XYZ file of C-alpha atoms in Angstrom:
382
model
C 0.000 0.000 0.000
C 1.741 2.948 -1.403
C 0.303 7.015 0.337
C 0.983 10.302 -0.899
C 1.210 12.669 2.375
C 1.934 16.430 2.396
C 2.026 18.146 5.593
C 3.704 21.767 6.505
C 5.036 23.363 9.065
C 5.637 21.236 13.329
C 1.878 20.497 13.859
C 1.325 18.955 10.508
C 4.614 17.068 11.333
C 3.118 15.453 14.367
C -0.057 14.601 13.425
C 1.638 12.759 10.055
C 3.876 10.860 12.221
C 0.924 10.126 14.110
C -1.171 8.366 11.398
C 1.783 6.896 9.647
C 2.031 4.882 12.918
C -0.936 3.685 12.916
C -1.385 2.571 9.297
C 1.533 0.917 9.686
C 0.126 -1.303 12.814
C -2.704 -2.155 10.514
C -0.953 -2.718 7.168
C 2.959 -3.034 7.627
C 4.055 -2.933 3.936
C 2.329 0.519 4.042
C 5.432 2.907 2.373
C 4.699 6.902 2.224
C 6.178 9.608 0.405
C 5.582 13.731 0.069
C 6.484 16.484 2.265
C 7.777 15.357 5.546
C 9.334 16.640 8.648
C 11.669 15.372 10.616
C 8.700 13.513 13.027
C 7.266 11.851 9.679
C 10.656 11.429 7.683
C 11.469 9.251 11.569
C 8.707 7.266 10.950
C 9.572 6.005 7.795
C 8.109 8.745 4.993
C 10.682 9.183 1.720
C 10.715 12.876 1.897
C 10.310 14.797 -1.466
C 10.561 18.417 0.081
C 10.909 19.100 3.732
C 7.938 20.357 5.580
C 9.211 23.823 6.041
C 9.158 24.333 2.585
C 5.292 25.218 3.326
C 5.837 26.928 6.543
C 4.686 30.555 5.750
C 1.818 32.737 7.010
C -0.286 35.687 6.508
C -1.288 36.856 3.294
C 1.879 39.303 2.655
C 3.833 36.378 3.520
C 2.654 33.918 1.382
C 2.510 36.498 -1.543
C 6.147 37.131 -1.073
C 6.917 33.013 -1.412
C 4.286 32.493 -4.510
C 6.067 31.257 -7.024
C 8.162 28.890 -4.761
C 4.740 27.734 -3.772
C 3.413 27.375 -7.017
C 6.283 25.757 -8.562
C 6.751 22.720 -5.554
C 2.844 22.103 -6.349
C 3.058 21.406 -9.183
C 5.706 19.493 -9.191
C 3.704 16.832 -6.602
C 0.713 16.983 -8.833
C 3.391 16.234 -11.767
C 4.689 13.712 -9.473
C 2.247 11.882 -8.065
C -0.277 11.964 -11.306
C 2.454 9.899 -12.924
C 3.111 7.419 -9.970
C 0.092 7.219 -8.544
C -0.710 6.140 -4.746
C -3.534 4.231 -3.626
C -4.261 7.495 -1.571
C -3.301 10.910 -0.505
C -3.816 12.523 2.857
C -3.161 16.131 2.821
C -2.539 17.321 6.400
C -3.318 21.091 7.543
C -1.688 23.542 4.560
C -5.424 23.995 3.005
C -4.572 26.793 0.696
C -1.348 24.721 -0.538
C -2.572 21.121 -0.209
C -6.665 21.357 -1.197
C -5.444 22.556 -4.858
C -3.215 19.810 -5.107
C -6.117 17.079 -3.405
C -8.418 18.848 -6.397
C -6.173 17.852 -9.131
C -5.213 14.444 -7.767
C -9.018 13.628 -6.772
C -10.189 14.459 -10.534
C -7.326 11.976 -11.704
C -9.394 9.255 -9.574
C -7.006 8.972 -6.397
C -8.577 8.918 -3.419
C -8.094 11.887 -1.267
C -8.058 12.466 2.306
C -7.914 16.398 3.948
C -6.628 16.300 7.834
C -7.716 18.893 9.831
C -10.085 20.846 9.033
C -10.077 24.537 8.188
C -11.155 27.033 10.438
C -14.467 27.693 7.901
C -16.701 27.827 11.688
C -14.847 30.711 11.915
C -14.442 32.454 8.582
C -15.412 31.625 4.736
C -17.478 29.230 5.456
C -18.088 28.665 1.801
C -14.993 26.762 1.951
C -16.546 24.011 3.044
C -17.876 23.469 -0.911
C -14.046 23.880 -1.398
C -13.011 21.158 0.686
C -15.526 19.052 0.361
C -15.169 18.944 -3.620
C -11.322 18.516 -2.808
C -10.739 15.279 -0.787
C -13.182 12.130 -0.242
C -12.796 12.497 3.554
C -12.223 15.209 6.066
C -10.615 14.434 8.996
C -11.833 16.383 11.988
C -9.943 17.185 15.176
C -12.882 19.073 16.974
C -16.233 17.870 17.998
C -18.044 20.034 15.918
C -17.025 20.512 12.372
C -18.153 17.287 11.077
C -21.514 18.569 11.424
C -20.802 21.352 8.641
C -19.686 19.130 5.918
C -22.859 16.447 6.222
C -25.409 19.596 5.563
C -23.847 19.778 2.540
C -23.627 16.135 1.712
C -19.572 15.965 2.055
C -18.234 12.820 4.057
C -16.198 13.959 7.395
C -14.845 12.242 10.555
C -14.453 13.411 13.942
C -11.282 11.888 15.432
C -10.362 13.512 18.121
C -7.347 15.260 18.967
C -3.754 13.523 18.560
C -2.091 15.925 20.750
C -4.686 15.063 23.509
C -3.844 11.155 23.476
C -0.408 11.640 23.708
C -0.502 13.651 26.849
C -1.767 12.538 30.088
C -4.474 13.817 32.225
C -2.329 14.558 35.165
C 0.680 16.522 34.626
C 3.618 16.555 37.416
C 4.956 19.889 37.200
C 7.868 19.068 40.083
C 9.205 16.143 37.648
C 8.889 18.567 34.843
C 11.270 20.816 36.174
C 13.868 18.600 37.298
C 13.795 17.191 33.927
C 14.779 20.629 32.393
C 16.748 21.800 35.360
C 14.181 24.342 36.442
C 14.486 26.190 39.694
C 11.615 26.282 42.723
C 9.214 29.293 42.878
C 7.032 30.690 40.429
C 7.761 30.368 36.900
C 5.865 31.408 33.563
C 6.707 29.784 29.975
C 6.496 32.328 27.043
C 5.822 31.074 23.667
C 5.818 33.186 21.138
C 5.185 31.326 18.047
C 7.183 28.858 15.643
C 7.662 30.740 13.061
C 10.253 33.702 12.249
C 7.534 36.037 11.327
C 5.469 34.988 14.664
C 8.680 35.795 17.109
C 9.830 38.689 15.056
C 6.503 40.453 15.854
C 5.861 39.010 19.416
C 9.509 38.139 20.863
C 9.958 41.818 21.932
C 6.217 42.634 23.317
C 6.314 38.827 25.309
C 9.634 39.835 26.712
C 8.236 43.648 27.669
C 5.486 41.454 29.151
C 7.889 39.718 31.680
C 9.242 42.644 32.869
C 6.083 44.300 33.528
C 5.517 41.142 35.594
C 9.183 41.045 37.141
C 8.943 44.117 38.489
C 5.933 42.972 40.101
C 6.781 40.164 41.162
C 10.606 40.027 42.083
C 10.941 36.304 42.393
C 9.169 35.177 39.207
C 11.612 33.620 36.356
C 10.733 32.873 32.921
C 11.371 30.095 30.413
C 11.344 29.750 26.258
C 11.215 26.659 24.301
C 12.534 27.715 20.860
C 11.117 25.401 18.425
C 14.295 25.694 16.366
C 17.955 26.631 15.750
C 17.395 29.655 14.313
C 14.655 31.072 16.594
C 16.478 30.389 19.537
C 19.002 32.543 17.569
C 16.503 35.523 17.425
C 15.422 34.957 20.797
C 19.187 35.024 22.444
C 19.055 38.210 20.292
C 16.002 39.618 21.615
C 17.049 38.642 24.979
C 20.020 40.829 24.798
C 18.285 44.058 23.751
C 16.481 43.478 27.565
C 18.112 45.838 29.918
C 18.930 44.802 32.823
C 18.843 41.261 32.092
C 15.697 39.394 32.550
C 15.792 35.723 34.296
C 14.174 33.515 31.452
C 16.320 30.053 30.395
C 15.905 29.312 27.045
C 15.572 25.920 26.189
C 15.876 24.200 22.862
C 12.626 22.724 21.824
C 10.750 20.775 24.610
C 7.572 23.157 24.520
C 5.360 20.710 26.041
C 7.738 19.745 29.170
C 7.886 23.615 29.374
C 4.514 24.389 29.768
C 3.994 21.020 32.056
C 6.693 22.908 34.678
C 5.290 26.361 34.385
C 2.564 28.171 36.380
C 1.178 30.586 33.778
C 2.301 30.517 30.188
C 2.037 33.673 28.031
C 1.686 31.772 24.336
C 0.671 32.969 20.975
C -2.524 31.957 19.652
C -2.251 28.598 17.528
C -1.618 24.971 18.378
C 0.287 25.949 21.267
C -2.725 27.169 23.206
C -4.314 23.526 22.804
C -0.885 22.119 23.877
C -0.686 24.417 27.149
C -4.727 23.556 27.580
C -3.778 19.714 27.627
C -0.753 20.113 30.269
C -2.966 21.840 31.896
C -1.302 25.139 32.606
C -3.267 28.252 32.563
C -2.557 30.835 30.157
C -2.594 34.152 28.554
C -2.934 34.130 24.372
C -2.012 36.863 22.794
C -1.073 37.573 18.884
C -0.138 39.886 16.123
C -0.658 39.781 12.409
C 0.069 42.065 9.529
C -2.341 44.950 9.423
C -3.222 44.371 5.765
C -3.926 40.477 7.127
C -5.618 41.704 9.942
C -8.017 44.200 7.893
C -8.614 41.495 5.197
C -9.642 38.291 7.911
C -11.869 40.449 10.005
C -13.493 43.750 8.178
C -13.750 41.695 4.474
C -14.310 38.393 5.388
C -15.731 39.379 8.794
C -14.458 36.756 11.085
C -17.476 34.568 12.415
C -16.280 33.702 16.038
C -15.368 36.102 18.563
C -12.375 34.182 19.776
C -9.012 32.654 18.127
C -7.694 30.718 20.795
C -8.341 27.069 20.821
C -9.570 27.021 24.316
C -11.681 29.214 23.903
C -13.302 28.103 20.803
C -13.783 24.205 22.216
C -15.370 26.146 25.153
C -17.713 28.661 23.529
C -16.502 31.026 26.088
C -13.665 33.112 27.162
C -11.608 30.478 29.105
C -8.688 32.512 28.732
C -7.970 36.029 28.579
C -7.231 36.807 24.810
C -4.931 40.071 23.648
C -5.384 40.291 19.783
C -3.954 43.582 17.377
C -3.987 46.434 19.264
C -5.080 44.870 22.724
C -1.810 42.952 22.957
C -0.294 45.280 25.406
C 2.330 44.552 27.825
C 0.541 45.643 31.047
C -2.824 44.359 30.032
C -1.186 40.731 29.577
C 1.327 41.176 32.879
C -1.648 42.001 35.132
C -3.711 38.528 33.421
C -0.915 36.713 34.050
C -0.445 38.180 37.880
C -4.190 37.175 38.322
C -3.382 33.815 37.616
C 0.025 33.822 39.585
C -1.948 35.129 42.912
C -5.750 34.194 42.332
C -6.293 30.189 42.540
C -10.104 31.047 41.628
C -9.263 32.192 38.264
C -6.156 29.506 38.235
C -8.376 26.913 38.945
C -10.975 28.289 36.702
C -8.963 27.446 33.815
C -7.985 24.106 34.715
C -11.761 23.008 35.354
C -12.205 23.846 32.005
C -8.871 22.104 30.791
C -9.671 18.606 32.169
C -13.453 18.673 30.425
C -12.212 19.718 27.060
C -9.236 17.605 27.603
C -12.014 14.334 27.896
C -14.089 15.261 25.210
C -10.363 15.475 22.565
C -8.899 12.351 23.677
C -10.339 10.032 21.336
C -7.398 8.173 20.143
C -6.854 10.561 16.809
C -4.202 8.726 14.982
C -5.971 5.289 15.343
C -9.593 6.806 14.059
C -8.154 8.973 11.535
C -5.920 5.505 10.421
C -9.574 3.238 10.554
C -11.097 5.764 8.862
C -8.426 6.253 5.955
C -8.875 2.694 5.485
C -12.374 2.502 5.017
C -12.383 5.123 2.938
C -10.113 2.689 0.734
C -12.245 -0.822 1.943
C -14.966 -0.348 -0.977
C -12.069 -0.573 -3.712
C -10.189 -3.098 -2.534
C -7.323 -1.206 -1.371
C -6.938 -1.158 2.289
């Protein structure tokens, strides 16, 4: 059994790995091939282009990297039109990967979209575009399944990957010996995996901290960078801060972070559901390009009054979001010293951490693997 995968950017990574796993439990000659990082190329994928080939947002982002773009789709659709696989799974990427699940689907290869875009929140006439582009859509929340089947497309709910692999109770004393963590109270900053992410919120999370230090004399900081090069950026920002802050910067290991910390400060994304499921409470803030910005929410007029995942699972402000022009340091310093000093509003958060938490773990890679292969059943290929 021979699948075409394409996945971009860390997340995409992980939940590929994820479902490569499991097919392979349930059909061990199963061989893959596409866009891969290093998660996916570990578990056995023959990588065509590396996933950080697709790794760029915003709209004045993505316009500046086109042509690249353009030129690496077509090149799969050249690719895989000529070899074809018994199916492809397009994970995340939807503006890169649902043009090349179009072209592939109308060739008569099965195709399979993972994760679902955000069309609850905005364009929600994408779900004609998705639906027309892959066989099956693979849903990580509860309720988008829902908005495909009013429309007569074929979705799944699986569950959330990230919310099998952690478990419900988190020791945060174990977490810091692992990363060599001192006592007292300490608060994980994340802002973002991407270049563009920590150019724009590296500075205004650091201001954060020492709006909070100065507060709060004995609170330290820590920051997984996700890579090489934004710890680089980081250790740059880091030195601009005068006098020095107390934040360790550690390479990678977001998760144990947030698992040892008492607050987090993290920019909206995948992050938030990753600090949900460790079950430390949080502040979200984030920045995009005004153009961006102008385009998502006065044009298309962004349906849902929240952007953190937390929130949108909940249907309520779980945690405090700081979005454009809200996302200032003192506003986010004094959330943050709420949750350092007020176990109400800590505990607040975590009561509606471990519900969300129960209704996510569904065992994602094995549902979205079953499901992949029924999908294939009717034809004789699973």
């Amino acid at each position: 059994m021979r699948i075409g995968i394409v996945a971009g950017e860390s997340s995409g990574d992980i939940l590929g790995a994820g479902l490569m796993r499991a097919l392979q439990a349930r059909v061990p000659d199963a061989s893959f091939e596409g866009v891969a990082g290093p998660e996916m190329a570990s578990a056995g994928c023959h990588v065509l282009y590396p996933a950080e080939t697709l790794a760029v947002f915003g709209i004045m982002e993505v316009l500046k990297h086109l042509p690249r773009l353009l030129a690496v789709r077509r090149e799969l659709r050249r690719h895989f039109l000529a070899n074809p696989p018994d199916v492809f799974v397009g994970i995340d990427a939807p503006d890169f990967n649902l043009g090349l699940e179009t072209a592939l689907r109308q060739a008569g290869i099965p195709t399979v979209h993972y994760v679902s875009p955000s069309i609850w929140a905005w364009r929600p006439e994408r779900v004609f575009t998705v639906g027309r582009a892959a066989d099956l859509t693979l849903a990580l929340l509860p309720f988008e399944p829902e908005l495909y089947h009013r429309h007569g497309f074929k979705a799944t709910f699986v569950g959330h990957p990230l919310a099998s692999a952690i478990p419900a109770e988190i020791n945060r004393t174990q977490m810091r010996d692992l990363l060599g963590l001192r006592a007292g109270a300490l608060v994980a900053i994340l802002p973002g995996s991407r270049m563009g992410e920590v150019t724009r919120l590296g500075s205004l999370f650091l201001e954060t901290a020492r709006w909070l230090q100065t507060r709060r004399p004995d609170v330290s900081f820590v920051i997984p960078a996700a890579t090489p090069r934004l710890q680089a950026l980081i250790e740059r920002q880091l030195h601009q801060c005068q006098p020095p802050l107390p934040v360790t910067v550690v390479s990678g290991r977001a998760r144990e972070v947030l698992g040892a910390a008492d607050a987090a400060l993290v920019a909206s994304g995948t992050a938030t559901l990753e600090a949900m499921l460790m079950q430390c409470p949080m502040v979200v803030s984030y920045r995009i390009a005004p153009l961006t910005h102008w385009i998502v929410y006065k044009v298309k007029r962004f349906a849902s009054p929240y952007v953190a995942l937390p929130n949108l699972l909940a249907s309520r402000e779980l945690v405090p979001e700081f979005l454009q022009g809200r996302a200032i340091a003192a506003h986010m310093g004094a959330a943050l010293l709420t949750l350092l000093e007020d176990a109400g509003a800590r505990d607040a958060q975590l009561d509606g951490f471990r519900a969300l938490g129960g209704v996510l773990r569904r065992g994602a890679s094995e549902r979205a693997a079953d499901a992949v292969l029924a999908l294939l059943a009717p034809a004789g290929k699973a």
